[in-house]
XYZ file of C-alpha atoms in Angstrom:
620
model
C 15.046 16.306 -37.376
C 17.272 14.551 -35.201
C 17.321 14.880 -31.424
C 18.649 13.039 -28.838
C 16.744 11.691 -25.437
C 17.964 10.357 -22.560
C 19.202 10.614 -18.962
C 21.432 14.190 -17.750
C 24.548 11.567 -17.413
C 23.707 9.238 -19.978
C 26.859 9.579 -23.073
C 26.928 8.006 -26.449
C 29.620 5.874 -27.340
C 32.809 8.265 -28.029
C 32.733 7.238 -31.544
C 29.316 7.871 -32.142
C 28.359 10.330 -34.733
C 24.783 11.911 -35.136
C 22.597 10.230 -37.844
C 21.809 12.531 -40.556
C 18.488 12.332 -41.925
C 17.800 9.143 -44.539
C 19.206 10.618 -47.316
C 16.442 8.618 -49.451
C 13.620 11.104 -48.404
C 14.251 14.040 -46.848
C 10.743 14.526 -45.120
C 11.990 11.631 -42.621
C 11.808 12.686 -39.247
C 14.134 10.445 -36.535
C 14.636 10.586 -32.618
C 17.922 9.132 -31.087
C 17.400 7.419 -27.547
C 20.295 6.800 -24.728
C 19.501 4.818 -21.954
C 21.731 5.793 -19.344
C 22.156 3.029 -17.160
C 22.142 0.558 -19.822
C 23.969 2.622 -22.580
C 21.393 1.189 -25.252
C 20.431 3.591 -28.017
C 17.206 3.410 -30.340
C 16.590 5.489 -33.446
C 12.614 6.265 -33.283
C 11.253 6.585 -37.012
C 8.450 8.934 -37.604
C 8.223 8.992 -41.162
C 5.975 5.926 -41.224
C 3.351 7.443 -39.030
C 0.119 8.262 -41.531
C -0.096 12.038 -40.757
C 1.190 14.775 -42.283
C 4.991 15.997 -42.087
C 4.497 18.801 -39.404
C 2.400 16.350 -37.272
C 5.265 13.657 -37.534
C 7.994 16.526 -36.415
C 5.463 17.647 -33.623
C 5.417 13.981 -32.665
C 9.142 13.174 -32.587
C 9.357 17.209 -30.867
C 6.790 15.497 -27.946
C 8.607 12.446 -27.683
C 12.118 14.094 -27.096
C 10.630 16.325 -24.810
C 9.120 13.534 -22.519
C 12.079 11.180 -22.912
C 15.101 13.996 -23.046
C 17.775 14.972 -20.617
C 14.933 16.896 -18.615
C 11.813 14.661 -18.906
C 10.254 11.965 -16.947
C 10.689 8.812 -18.907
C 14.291 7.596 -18.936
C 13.703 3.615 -19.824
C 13.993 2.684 -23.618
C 10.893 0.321 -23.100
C 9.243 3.604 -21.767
C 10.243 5.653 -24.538
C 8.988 2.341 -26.918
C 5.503 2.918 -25.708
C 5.211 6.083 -26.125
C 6.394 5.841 -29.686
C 3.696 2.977 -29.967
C 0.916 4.860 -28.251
C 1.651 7.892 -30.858
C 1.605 5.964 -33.827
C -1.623 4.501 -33.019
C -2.938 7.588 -32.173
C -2.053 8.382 -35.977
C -3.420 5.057 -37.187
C -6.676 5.615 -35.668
C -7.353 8.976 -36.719
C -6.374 8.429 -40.280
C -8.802 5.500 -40.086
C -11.580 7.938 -39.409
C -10.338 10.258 -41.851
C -9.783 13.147 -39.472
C -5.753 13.516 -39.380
C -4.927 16.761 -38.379
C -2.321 18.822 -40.803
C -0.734 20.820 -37.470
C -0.886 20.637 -34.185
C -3.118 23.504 -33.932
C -5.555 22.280 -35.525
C -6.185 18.864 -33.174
C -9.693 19.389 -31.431
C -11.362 17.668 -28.898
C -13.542 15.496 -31.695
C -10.164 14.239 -32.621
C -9.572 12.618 -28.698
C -13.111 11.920 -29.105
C -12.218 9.565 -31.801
C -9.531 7.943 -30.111
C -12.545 7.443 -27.286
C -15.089 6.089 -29.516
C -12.355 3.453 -30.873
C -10.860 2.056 -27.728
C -14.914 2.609 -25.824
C -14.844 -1.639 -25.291
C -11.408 -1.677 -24.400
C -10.849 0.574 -21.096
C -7.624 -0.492 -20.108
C -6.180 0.205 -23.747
C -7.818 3.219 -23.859
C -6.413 4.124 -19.994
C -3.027 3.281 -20.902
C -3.143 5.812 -24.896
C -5.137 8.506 -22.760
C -2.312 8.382 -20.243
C 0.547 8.714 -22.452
C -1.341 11.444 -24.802
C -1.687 13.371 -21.138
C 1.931 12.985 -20.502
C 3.004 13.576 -23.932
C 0.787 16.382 -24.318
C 0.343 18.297 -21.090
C 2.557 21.179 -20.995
C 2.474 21.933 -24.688
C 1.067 26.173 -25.423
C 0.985 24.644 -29.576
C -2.011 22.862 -28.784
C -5.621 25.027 -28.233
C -6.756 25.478 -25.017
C -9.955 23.534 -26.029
C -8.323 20.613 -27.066
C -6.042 20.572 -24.117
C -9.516 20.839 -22.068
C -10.587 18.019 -23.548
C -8.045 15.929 -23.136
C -7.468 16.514 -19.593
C -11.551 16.609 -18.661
C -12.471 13.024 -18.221
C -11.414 10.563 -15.501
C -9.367 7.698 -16.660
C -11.355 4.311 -17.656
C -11.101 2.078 -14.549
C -7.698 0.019 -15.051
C -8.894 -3.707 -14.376
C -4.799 -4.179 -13.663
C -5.184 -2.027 -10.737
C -7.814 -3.460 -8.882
C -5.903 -6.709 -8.617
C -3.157 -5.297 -7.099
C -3.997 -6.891 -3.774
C -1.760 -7.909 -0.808
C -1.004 -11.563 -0.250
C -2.596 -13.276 3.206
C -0.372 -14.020 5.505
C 0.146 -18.080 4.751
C 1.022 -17.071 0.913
C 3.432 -14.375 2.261
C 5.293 -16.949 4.319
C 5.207 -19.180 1.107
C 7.749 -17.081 -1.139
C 9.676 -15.434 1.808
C 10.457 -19.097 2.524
C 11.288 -19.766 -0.990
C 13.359 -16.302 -1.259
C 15.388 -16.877 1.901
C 15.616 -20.399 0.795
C 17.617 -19.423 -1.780
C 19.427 -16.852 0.123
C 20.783 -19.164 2.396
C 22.125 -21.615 -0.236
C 23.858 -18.843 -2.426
C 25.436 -17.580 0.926
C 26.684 -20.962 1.906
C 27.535 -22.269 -1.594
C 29.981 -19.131 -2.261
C 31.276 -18.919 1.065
C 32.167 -22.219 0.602
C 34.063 -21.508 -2.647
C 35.942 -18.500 -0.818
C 37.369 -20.931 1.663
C 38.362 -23.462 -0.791
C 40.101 -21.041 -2.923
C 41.627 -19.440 0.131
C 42.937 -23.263 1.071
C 44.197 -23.551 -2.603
C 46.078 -20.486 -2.113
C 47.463 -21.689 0.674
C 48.675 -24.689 -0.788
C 46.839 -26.595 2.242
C 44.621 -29.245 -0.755
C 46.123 -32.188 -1.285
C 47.905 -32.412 -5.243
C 46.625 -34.117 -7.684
C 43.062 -34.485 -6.030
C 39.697 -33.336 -6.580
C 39.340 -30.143 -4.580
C 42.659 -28.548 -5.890
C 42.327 -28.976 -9.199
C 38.531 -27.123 -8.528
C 40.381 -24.666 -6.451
C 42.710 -24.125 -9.415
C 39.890 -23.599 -11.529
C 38.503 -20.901 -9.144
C 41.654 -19.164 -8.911
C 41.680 -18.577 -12.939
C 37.979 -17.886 -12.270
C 38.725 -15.050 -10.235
C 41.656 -13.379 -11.860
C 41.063 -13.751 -15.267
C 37.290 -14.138 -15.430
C 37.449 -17.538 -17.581
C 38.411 -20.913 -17.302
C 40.784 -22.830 -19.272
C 40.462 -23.426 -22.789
C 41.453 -24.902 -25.787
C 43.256 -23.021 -29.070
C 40.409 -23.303 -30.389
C 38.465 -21.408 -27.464
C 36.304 -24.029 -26.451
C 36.462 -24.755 -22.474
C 38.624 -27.633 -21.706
C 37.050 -31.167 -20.487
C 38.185 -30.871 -16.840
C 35.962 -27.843 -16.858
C 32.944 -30.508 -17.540
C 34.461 -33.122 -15.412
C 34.714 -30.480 -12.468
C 30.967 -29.540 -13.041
C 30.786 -27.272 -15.388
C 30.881 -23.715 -16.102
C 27.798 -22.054 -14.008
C 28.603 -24.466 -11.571
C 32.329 -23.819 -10.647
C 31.637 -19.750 -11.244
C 28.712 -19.699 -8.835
C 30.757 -20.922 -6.130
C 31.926 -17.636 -6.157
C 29.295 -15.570 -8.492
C 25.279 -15.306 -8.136
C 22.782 -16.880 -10.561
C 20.596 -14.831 -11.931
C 17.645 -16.455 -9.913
C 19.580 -15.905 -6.567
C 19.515 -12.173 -7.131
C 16.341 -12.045 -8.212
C 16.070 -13.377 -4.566
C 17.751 -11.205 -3.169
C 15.834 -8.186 -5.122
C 12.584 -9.554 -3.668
C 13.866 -9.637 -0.498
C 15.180 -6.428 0.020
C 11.611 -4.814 -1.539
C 10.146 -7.157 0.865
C 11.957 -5.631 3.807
C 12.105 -1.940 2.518
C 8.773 -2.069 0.653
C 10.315 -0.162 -1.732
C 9.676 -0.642 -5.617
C 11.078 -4.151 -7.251
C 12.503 -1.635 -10.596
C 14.287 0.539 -7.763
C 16.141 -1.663 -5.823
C 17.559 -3.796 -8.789
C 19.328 -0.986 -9.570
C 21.067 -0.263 -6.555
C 24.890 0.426 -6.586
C 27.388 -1.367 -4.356
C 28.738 2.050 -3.415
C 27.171 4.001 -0.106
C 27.563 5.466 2.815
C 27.569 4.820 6.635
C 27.231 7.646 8.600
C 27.537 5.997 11.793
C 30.947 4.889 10.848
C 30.426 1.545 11.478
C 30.651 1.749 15.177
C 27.518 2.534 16.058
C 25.404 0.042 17.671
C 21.785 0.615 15.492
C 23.996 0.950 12.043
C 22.612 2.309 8.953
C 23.816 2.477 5.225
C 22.698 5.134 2.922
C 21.912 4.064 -0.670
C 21.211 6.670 -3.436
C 18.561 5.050 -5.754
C 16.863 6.679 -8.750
C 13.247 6.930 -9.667
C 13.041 7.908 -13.238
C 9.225 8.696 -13.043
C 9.661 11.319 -10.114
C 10.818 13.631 -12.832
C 14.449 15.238 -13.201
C 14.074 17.277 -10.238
C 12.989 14.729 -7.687
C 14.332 11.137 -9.390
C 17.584 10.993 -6.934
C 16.434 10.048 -3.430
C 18.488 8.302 -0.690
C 17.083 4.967 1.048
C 18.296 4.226 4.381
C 18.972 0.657 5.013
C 18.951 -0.012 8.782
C 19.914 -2.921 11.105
C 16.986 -4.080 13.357
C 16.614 -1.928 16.443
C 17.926 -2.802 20.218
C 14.928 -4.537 21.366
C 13.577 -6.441 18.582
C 16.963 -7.498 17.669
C 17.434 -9.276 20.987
C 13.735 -10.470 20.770
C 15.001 -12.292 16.975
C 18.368 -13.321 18.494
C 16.751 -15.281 21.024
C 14.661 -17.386 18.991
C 17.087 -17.884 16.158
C 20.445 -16.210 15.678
C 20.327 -16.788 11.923
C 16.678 -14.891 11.682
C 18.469 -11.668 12.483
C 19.621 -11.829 8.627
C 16.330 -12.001 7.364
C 14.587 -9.178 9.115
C 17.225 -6.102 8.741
C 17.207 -4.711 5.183
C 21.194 -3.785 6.511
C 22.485 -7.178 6.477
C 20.648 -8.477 3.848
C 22.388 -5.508 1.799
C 25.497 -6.139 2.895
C 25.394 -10.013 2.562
C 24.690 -9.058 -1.220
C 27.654 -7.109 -1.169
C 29.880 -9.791 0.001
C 28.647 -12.860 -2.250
C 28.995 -10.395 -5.788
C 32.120 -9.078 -5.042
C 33.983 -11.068 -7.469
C 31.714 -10.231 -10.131
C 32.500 -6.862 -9.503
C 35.759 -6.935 -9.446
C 35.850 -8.911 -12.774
C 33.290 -6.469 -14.457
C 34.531 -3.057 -13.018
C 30.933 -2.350 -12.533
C 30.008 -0.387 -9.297
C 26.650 -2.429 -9.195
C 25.283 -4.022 -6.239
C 22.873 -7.105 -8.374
C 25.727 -8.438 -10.720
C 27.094 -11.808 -11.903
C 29.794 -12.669 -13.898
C 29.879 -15.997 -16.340
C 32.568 -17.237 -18.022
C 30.328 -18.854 -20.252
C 29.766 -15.537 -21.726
C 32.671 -13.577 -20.618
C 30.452 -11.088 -19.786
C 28.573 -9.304 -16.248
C 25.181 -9.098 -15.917
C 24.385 -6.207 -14.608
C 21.972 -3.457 -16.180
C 21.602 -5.960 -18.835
C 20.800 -8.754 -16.361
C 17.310 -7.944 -15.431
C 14.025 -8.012 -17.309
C 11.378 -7.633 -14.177
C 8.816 -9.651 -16.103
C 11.161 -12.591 -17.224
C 13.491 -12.695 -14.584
C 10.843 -13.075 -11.984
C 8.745 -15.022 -13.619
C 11.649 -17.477 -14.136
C 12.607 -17.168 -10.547
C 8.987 -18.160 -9.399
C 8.282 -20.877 -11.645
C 11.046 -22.583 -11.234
C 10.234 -22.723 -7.545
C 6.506 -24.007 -8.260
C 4.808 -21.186 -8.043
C 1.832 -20.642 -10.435
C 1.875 -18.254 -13.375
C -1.549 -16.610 -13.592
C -3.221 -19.054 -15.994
C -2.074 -21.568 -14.045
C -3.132 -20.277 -10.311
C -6.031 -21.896 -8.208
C -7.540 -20.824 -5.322
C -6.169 -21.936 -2.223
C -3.023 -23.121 -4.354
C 0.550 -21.348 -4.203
C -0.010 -17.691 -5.043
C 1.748 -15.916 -8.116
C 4.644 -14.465 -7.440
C 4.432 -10.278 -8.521
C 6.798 -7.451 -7.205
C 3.652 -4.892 -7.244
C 1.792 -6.998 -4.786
C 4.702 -7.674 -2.643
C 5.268 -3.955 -2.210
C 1.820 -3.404 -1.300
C 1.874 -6.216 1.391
C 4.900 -4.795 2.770
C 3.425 -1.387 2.772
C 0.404 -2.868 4.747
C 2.655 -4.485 7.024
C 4.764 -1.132 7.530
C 2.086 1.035 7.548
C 4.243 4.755 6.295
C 5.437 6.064 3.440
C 8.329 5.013 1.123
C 9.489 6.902 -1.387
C 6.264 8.525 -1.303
C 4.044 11.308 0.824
C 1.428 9.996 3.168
C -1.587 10.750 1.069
C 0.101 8.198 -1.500
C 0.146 5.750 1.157
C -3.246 6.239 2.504
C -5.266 7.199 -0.926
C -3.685 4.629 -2.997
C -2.005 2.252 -1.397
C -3.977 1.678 1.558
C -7.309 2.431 0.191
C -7.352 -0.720 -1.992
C -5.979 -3.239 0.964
C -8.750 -5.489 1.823
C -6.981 -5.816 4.798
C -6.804 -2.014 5.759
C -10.630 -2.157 5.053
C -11.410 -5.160 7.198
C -9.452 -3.795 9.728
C -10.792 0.120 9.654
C -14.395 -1.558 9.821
C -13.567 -2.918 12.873
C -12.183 -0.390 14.323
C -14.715 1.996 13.324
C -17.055 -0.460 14.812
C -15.576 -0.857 18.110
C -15.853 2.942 18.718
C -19.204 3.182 17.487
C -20.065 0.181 20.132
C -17.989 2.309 22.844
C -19.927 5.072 21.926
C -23.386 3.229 22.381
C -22.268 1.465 25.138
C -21.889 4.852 27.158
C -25.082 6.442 25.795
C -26.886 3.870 27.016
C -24.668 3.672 30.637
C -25.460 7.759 30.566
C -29.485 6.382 29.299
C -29.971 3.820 32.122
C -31.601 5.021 35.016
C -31.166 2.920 38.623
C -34.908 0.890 38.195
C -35.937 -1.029 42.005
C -38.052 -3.687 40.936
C -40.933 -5.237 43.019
C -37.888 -8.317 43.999
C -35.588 -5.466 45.017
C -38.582 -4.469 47.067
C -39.623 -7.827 48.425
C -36.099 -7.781 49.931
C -36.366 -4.594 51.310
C -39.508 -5.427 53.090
C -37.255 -8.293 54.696
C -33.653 -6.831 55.320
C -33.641 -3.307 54.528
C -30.263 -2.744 55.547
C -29.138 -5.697 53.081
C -31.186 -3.663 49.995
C -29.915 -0.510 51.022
C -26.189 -1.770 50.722
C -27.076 -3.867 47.539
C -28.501 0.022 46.395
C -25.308 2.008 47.940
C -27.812 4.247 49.395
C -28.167 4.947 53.250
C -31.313 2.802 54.520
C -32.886 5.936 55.696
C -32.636 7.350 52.483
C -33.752 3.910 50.937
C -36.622 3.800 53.444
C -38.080 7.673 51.783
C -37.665 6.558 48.295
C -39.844 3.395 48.952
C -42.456 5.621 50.883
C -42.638 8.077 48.101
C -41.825 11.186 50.310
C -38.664 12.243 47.835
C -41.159 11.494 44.419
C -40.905 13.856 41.941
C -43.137 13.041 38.856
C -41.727 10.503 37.039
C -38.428 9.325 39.373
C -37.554 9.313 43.144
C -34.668 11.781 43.897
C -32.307 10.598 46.257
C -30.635 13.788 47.179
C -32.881 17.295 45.898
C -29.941 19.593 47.698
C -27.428 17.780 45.500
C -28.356 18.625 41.793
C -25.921 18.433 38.899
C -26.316 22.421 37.874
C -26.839 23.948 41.299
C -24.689 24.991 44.307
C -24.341 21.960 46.611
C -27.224 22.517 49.511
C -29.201 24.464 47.010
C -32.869 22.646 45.842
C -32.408 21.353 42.343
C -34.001 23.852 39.747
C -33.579 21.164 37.120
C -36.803 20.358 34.423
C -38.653 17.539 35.562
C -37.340 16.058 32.552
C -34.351 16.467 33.299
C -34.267 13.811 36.005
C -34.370 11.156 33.642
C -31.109 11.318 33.161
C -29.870 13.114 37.009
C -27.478 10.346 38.827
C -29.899 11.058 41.642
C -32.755 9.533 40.160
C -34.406 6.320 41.040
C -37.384 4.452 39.425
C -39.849 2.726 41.861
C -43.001 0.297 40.863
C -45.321 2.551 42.129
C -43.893 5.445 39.268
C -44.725 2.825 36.322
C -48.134 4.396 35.492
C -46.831 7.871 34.938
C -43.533 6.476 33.056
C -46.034 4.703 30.825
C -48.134 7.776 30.429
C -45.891 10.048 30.000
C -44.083 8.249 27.241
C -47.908 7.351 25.263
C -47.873 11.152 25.277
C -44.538 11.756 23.958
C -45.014 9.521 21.227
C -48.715 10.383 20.635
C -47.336 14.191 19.592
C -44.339 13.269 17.864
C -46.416 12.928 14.314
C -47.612 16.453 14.339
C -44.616 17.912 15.537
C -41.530 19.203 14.026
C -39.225 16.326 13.608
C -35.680 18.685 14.692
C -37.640 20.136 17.596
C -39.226 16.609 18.716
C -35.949 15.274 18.783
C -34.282 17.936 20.505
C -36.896 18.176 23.247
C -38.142 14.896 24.010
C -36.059 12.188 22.567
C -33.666 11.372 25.136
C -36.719 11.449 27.633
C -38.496 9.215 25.796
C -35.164 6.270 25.152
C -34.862 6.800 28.855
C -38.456 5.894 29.655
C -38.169 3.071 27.134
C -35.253 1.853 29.010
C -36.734 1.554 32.250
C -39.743 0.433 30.871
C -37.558 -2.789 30.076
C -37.622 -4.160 33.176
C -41.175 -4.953 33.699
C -43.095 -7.631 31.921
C -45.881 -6.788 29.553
C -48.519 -8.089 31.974
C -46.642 -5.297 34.508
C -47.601 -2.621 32.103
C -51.140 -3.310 31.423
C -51.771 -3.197 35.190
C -49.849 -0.239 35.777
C -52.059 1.966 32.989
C -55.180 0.537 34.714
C -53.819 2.066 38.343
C -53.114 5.703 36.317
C -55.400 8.228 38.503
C -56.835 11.091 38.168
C -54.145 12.952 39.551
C -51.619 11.599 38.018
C -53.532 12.699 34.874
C -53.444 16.584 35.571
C -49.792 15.870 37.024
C -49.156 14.766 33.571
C -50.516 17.319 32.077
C -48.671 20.210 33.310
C -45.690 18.481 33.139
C -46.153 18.427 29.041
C -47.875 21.726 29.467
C -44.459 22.920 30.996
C -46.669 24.056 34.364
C -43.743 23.090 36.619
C -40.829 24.452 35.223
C -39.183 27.323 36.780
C -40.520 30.640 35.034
């Protein structure tokens, strides 16, 4: 079988011809990969996998299936893996003895297996489970059992994934410095190399000196893509004398390091994915037509793992708006650059034209070196190399190498999660991505929910107990009512005659004094308050006077006294909040207070007591 995967647009070479089987065996089963972007091809070999002939067919079948024109997976190192993951899959079950002959006959002791192997190694056993799911997930030739079985179990915990972590805010400001760093000296070094080649052209450089015979250098540079060179095809010695070949192309061509920059950057500033925005193209589209004073540039970007239907997506690249733009502009005109995703973009555009123009590519990230005679576009990047070139070479740590508190390793998931944190909405994503996965894990996000969460939770007590406290007139409030009771009755914000009642104990009621009975909370105003006696505790017109402390202290002996043999939902719902209130005034008098005031407790008070609990004096 031979069957071709790839992207929709992906084409082999126009020569190409499709393999035939090995003529050596004819049980050989092959798959033939395109990567689209890159134009790479890959024959996959089956026939080496220890399982029977249909199971290798079933196998290539799965892989062209995931990996074809309308799969998922459109990256040769994805395609790779799943090749890998399939043959040990095979490897492991013909270890065991227990290699299926069909598909229809794999059963769930077969994933079992696969299980059992991997049990010590979860996040080999996460990544083979996930691939088998992929693989495996929409096929009708497997049983429904097996299927079952392969879909029932969470996924081992991925120790990868729980390290994904933002960086603090110091070891942020450490590699944007280092990426704009480098932004800024790319920028000025091939700006600089424009001019000089535009003075060459001009015929403004003085003959026979220095900078015109490097401006005729850049002028061969940038029509013909090379520099001079012998018969023989070896570069010339004024090319060395001049500085050499990476050095006279970069004056008007980026390093590979300098768009790795500028890749960080812009996920940096989008907080979209590292893989996505290497692969931008040069070509897009302004709507606002370039007058506009907020502009915008649309950028169609592909995300292979969205699936065929949803891979193509548009990100909008905008210019920093009105307000913070003038906020930016007045600290430091050149900071505008480095906060608008826009200019950033279009500063990229501007320093690899050359290259593009050389390589015919339509590319945004792409150098050109005559050294090689070649662009590096597609073919340039390798996330894992390229960045860990890019950061090494700038001192930071690889992860063997990191310390705590020391520069912090440089990786493109962790710098889309810390500009997700700092953006705080979705990209390229729905909002329960954002908050279930990308969120959820942030320290930060957790630190800073707790203290939110906390902070309403304190509101929230802090106006119980406002709603819980209950006006208390000491015996010093007193003393200075005996002396200046108009004084105490503005210090109260009652009227002194009023003031002068409550302190005689004419407007008592059992357990408060009521400033105003005609003025209850659930009656008509002028109406006497129909209200439980309990329900004073917490009445705005309520006061509590030294000579009500035996009854408050009785009262709330009793409360507590029944709440053992009581129902614990009906204890609470009739007496707790009379009981917190009566703790709460309580408060205020010393311990020596109380025992005195439980001595003075009469026998009147007693009965008073009494019917209160007995609910005597409510309203029947």
């Amino acid at each position: 079988m031979s069957r071709r995967g790839g992207q929709r647009a992906s084409q082999p070479p126009s020569d190409w011809q499709p393999p035939e089987r090995l003529p050596a065996d004819g049980d050989q089963t092959t798959v033939v990969f395109y990567e689209e972007q890159s134009g790479k091809s890959h024959i996959f070999d089956f026939s080496s996998f220890p399982a029977p002939l249909a199971m290798q067919r079933w196998m290539a079948v799965l892989l062209a299936a995931r990996c074809g024109a309308r799969g998922g997976s459109k990256r040769l190192a994805t395609a790779k893996r799943y090749h890998w993951v399939l043959r040990r899959f095979t490897v492991v079950l013909s270890e065991a003895g227990r290699v299926p002959s069909t598909p229809g006959e794999l059963a769930p002791e077969h994933f079992q297996i696969l299980r059992d192997r991997y049990e010590d190694h979860p996040t080999s056993l996460r990544l083979y489970l996930q691939a088998l799911r992929r693989l495996m997930r929409r096929r009708d030739d497997l049983t429904e059992e097996a299927l079952r079985d392969l879909l029932r179990t969470r996924l081992p915990a991925s120790a990868e994934a729980t390290q994904v972590m933002a960086y603090s805010d110091h070891e942020w400001q450490q590699i944007m410095t280092a990426v704009r760093r480098d932004v800024r000296i790319s920028r000025d070094r091939i700006r600089a190399g424009v001019r000089l080649l535009a003075r060459f052209q001009d015929g403004e450089l003085i003959p026979g000196s220095r900078e015109e015979a490097l401006g005729g250098m850049l002028e061969q540079f940038a029509t013909m893509g090379d520099l001079p060179r012998n018969e023989s095809g070896v570069l010339r010695d004024e090319v060395s004398r001049l500085g050499g070949t990476m050095a006279i192309s970069g004056m008007l061509s980026l390093t590979r390091d300098e768009a790795t920059a500028f890749a960080l950057l812009l996920s940096a500033l989008t907080a979209e994915n590292f893989g996505t925005v290497k692969t931008w193209p040069a070509l897009h589209t302004r709507p606002d037509g370039r007058v506009a004073a907020q502009a915008v540039a649309l950028v169609e970007e592909t995300k292979p793992r969205r699936g065929p239907d949803r891979e193509h997506m548009v990100a909008a690249l905008e210019d920093l708006p009105a307000s913070l733009r003038e906020l930016v502009e007045s600290e430091d005109t050149e900071s505008r650059l480095f906060y608008s995703p826009l200019r950033v973009y279009q500063l990229l555009l501007e320093l690899t034209q050359t290259a593009r123009r050389l390589s015919g590519a339509t590319l945004a990230f792409i150098s050109y070196s005559p050294k090689r005679r070649s662009a590096f576009g597609r073919d340039m990047w390798n996330t894992e190399v390229h960045v860990k070139h890019w950061s090494q070479t700038r001192d930071f740590p690889s992860m063997r190498e990191a310390v705590a508190g020391g520069p912090p390793v440089v990786q493109v998931r962790r710098i889309r999660q810390s500009a997700l944190e700092l953006k705080r909405r979705p990209v390229a994503h729905s909002r329960e991505t954002l908050r279930d996965h990308y969120l959820k894990r942030s320290r930060t996000v957790q630190e800073q929910s707790r203290s939110v969460v906390g902070k309403a939770l304190r509101e929230q007590v802090t106006k119980a107990r406002t709603a819980m406290e209950m006006p208390v007139f000491t015996p010093a409030f007193l003393d200075r009512a005996a002396r200046d009771p108009e004084a105490a009755a503005a210090e109260a914000a009652l009227d002194p005659e009023v003031l002068k009642r409550l302190l005689a104990g004419d407007q008592d009621t059992v357990m408060t004094g009521c400033v105003d009975h005609l003025a209850g909370p659930d009656t008509p105003p002028g109406t006497p308050c129909t209200a439980s006696f309990f329900a004073c505790l917490g009445c705005g017109n309520a006061r509590a006077l030294p000579h009500q402390l035996p009854v408050q202290i009785a009262v709330r002996d009793r409360l507590l006294a029944t709440r053992p043999n009581s129902d614990p939902a009906t204890w609470h719902a009739k007496y707790q909040a009379a009981a917190d209130r009566l703790e709460d005034i309580l408060r205020h008098y010393t311990p020596a207070e109380h025992e005195q005031a439980r001595a003075k407790l009469s026998d009147g008070q007693r009965e008073l007591i009494d019917d209160l609990l007995a609910g005597r004096l409510d309203l029947r």
